[in-house]
Tab-separated table of C-alpha atoms and ligand atoms in Angstrom:
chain	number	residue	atom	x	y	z
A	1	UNK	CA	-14.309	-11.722	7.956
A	2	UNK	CA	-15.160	-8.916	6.193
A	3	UNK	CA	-14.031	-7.800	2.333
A	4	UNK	CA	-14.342	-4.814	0.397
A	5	UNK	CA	-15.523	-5.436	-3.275
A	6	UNK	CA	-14.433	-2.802	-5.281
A	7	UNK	CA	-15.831	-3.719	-8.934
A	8	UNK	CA	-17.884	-1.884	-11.745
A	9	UNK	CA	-19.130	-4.637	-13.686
A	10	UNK	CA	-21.727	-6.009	-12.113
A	11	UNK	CA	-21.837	-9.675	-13.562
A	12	UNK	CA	-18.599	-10.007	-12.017
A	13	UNK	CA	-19.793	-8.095	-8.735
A	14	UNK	CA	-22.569	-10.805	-8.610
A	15	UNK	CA	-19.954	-13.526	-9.522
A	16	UNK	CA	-17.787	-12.620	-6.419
A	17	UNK	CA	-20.881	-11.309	-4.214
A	18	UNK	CA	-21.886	-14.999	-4.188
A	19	UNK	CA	-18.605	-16.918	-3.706
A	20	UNK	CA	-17.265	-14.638	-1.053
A	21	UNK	CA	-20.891	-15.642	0.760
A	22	UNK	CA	-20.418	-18.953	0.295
A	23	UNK	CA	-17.047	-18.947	2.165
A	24	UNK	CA	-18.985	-16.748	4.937
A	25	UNK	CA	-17.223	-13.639	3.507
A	26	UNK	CA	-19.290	-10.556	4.369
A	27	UNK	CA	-19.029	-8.654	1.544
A	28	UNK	CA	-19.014	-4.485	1.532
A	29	UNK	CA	-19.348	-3.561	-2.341
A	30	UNK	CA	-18.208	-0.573	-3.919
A	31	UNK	CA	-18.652	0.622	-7.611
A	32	UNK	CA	-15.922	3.184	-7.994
A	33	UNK	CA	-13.083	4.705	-5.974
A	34	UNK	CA	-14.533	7.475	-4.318
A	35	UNK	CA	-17.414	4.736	-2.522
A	36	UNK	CA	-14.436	2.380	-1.830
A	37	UNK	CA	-12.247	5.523	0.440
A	38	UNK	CA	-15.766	6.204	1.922
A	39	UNK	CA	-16.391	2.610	2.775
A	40	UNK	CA	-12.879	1.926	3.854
A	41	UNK	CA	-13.135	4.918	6.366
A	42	UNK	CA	-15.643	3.752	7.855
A	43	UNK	CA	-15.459	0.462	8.397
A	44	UNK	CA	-12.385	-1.913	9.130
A	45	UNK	CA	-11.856	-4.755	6.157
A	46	UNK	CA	-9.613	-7.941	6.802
A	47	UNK	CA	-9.160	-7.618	2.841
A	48	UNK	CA	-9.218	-5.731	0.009
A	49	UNK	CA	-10.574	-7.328	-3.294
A	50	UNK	CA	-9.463	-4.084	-6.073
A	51	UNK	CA	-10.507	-3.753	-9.878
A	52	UNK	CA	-8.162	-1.651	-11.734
A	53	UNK	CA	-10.500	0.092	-14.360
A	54	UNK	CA	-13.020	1.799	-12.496
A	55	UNK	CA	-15.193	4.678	-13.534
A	56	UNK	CA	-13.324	7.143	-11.472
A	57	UNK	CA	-10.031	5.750	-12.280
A	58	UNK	CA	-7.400	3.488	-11.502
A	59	UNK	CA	-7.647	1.085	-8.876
A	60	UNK	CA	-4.502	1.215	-7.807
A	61	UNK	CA	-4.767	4.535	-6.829
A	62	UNK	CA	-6.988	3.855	-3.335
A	63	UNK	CA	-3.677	1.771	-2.251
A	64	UNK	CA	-1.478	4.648	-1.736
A	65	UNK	CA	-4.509	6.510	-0.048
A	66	UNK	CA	-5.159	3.847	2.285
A	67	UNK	CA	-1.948	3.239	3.193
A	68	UNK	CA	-1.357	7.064	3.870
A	69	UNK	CA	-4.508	6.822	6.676
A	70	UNK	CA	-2.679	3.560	8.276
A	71	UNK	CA	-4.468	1.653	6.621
A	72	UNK	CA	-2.761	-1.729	5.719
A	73	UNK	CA	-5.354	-3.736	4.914
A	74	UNK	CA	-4.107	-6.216	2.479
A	75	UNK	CA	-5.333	-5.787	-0.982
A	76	UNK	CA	-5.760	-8.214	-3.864
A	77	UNK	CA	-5.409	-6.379	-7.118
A	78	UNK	CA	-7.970	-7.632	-10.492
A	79	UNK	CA	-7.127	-6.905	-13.475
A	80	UNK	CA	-7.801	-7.219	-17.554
A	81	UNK	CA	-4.382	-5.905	-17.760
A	82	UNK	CA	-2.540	-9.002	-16.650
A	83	UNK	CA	0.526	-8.261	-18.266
A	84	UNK	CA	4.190	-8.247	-16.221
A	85	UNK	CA	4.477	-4.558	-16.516
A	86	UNK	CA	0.857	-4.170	-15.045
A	87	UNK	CA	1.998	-6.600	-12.383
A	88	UNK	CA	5.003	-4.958	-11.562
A	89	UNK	CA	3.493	-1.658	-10.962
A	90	UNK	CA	0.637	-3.250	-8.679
A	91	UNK	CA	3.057	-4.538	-6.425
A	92	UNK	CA	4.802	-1.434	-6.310
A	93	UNK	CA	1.878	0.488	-5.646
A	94	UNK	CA	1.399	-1.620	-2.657
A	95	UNK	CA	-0.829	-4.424	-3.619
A	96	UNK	CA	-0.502	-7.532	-1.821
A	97	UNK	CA	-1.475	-9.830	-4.432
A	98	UNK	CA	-2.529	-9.839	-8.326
A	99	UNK	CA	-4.571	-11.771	-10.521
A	100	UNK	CA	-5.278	-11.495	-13.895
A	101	UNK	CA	-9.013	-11.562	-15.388
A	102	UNK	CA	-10.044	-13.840	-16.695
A	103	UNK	CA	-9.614	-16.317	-13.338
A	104	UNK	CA	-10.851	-19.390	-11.501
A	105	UNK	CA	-13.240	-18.171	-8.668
A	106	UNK	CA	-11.174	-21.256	-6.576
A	107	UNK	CA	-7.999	-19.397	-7.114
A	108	UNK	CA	-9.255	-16.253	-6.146
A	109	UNK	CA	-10.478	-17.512	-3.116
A	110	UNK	CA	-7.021	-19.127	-2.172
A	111	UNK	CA	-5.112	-16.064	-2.833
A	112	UNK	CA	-8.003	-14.331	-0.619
A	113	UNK	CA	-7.400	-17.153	2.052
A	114	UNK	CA	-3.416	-16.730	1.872
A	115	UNK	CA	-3.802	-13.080	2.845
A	116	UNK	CA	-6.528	-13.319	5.117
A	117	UNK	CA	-4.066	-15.253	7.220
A	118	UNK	CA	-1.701	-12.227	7.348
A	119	UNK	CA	-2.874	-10.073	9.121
A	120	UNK	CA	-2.346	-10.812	12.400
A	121	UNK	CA	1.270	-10.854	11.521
A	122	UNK	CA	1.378	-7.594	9.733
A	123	UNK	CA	0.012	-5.846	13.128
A	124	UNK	CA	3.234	-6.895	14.935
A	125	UNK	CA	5.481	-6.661	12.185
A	126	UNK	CA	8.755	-5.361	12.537
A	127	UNK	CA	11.039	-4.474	9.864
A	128	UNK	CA	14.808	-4.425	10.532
A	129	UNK	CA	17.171	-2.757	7.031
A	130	UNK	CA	20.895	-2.208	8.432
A	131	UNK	CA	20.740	-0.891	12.163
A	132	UNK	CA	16.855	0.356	11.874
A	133	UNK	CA	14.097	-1.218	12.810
A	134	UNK	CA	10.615	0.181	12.126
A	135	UNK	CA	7.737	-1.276	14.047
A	136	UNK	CA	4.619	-0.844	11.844
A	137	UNK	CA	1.665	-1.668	14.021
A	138	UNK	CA	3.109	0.635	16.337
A	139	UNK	CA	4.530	3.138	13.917
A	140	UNK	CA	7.947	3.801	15.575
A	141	UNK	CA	11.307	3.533	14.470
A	142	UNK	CA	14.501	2.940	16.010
A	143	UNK	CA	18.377	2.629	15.483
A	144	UNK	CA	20.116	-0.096	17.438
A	145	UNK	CA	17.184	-0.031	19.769
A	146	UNK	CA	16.917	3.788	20.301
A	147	UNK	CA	14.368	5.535	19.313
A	148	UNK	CA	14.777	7.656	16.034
A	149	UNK	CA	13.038	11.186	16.446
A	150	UNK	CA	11.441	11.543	13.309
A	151	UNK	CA	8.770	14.423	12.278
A	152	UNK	CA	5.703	12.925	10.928
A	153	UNK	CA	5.634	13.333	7.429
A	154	UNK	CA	9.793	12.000	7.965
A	155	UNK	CA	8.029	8.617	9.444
A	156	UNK	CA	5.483	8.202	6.378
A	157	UNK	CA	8.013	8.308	3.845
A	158	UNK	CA	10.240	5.713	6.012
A	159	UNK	CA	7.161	4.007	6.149
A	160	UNK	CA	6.151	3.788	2.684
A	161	UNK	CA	9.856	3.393	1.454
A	162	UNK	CA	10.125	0.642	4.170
A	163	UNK	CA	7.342	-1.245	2.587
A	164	UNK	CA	9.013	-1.497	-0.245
A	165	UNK	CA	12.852	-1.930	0.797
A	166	UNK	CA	15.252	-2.677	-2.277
A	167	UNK	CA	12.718	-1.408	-4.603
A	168	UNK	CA	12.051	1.896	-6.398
A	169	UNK	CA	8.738	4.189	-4.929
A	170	UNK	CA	7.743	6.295	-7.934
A	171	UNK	CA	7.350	9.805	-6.588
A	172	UNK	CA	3.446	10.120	-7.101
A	173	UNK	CA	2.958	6.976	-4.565
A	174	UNK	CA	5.283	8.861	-2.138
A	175	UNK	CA	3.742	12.384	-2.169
A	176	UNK	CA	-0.111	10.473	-1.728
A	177	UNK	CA	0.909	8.175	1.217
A	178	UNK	CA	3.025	11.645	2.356
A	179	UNK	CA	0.683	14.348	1.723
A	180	UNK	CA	-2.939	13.160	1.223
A	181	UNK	CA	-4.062	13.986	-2.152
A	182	UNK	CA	-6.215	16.979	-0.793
A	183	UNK	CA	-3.240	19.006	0.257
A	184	UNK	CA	-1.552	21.821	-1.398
A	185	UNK	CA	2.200	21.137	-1.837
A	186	UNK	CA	5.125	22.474	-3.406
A	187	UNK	CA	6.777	19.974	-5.518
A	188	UNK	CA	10.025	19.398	-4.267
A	189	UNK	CA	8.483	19.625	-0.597
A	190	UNK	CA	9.269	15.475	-0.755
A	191	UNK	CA	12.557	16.226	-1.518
A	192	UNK	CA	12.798	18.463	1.509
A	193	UNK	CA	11.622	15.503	3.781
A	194	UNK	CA	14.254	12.894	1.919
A	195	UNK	CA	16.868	15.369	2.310
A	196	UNK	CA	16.236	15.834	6.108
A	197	UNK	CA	15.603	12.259	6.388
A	198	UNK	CA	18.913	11.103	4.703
A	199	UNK	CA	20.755	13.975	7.395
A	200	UNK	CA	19.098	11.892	10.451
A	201	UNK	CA	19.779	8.551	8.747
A	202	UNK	CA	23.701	9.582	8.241
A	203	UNK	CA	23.972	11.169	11.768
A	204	UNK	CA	22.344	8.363	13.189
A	205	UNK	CA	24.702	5.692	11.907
A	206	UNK	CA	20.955	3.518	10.647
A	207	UNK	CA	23.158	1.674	7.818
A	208	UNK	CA	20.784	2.641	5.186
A	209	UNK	CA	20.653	4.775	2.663
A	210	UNK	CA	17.640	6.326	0.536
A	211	UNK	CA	18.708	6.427	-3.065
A	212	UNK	CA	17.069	8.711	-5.731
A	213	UNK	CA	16.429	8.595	-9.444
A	214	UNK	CA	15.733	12.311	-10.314
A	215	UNK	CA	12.051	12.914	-11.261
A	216	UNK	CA	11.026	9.459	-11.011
A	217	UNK	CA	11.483	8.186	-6.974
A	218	UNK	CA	12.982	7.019	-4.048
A	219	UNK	CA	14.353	3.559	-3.019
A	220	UNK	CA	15.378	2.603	0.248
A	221	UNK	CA	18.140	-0.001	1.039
A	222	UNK	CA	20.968	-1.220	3.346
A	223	UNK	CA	24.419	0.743	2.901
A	224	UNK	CA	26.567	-1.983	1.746
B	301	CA	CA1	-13.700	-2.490	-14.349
């Protein structure tokens, strides 16, 4: 198994460095975010092991940009900030998991164990909201079994709402995981795709419904 360290301190990269070895975790390490995309790219990680404060920014950042490559390794957030608010938006930026510095080394390594186990299952999983299904380790989507023609940047935001059904995806995870963050957009060019998307949804009779808080995201959930 092999885990990507992202950490800039390094007593707590050596901390880690050595208990990941001693559970025969091979252990990539990365000092900031732009190593960590460069290191994710090229090699495949069973798990993700993320520091918030980094020199180049924050942590949670390289989730959405992972995720909008494929990528769904699962991540394990760090953090001095171990507040509920802090928590909350991990989670919503995609984290898997979240712990709170100062911690045990044991209880990282059991949270690292509990996702290490996962992903397998994520591979095959399939998501079903109302009459859609969305296959993510095949990327397709379907409504009551047929296939849903989507255009591509249509299937990423399914994809990223998806992964977060029931709860709200502020708009600046949306347009990375949508657009890459090299790409020149205009700004309501998301809007465009939700407004398209909702069309296909409606005509399609997928019993969901994508609902929008004006400046601030998208949510995705059943039509009750
Ligand atoms: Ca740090």
């Amino acid at each position: 198994m092999r885990i990507l360290l992202v950490e800039d301190e390094p007593e707590m990269v050596a901390a880690l460095r050595s208990a990941l070895a001693r559970n025969d975790l091979l252990v990539d390490h990365a000092a900031d975010l732009a190593q960590a995309m460069a290191m994710a790219v090229d090699e495949v990680h069973d798990a993700v092991v993320l520091d918030r404060q980094l020199p180049d920014g924050d942590g949670l950042s390289l989730i959405a940009k992972l995720r909008a490559r494929g990528n769904a390794v699962p991540v394990l957030v760090l953090t001095a900030r171990g507040d509920l608010a802090d928590r909350v938006a991990g989670l919503d930026h995609g984290a898997d998991d979240y712990l709170g510095k100062p911690f045990a080394l044991e209880e990282l390594l059991a949270r690292l164990r509990a996702l290490l186990r996962r992903p397998a299952q994520l591979q095959s999983e399939v998501v079903r909201v109302g009459r859609l299904a969305f296959d993510f380790g095949h990327r397709e989507i379907s409504v009551g079994g047929a296939p849903l023609a989507l255009r591509r940047r249509e299937l990423l935001v399914m994809e990223a709402l998806l992964r977060r059904t029931g709860r709200m995806v502020l708009r600046p995870v949306l347009m990375e995981a949508v657009f890459g963050v090299d790409d020149e957009i205009q700004s309501n060019a998301l809007d465009t795709h939700v407004s398209r998307l909702r069309r296909k949804l409606a005509e399609s009779a997928a019993g969901v419904t994508i609902q929008g808080i004006r400046g601030v995201g998208y949510l995705l959930r059943e039509t009750p």
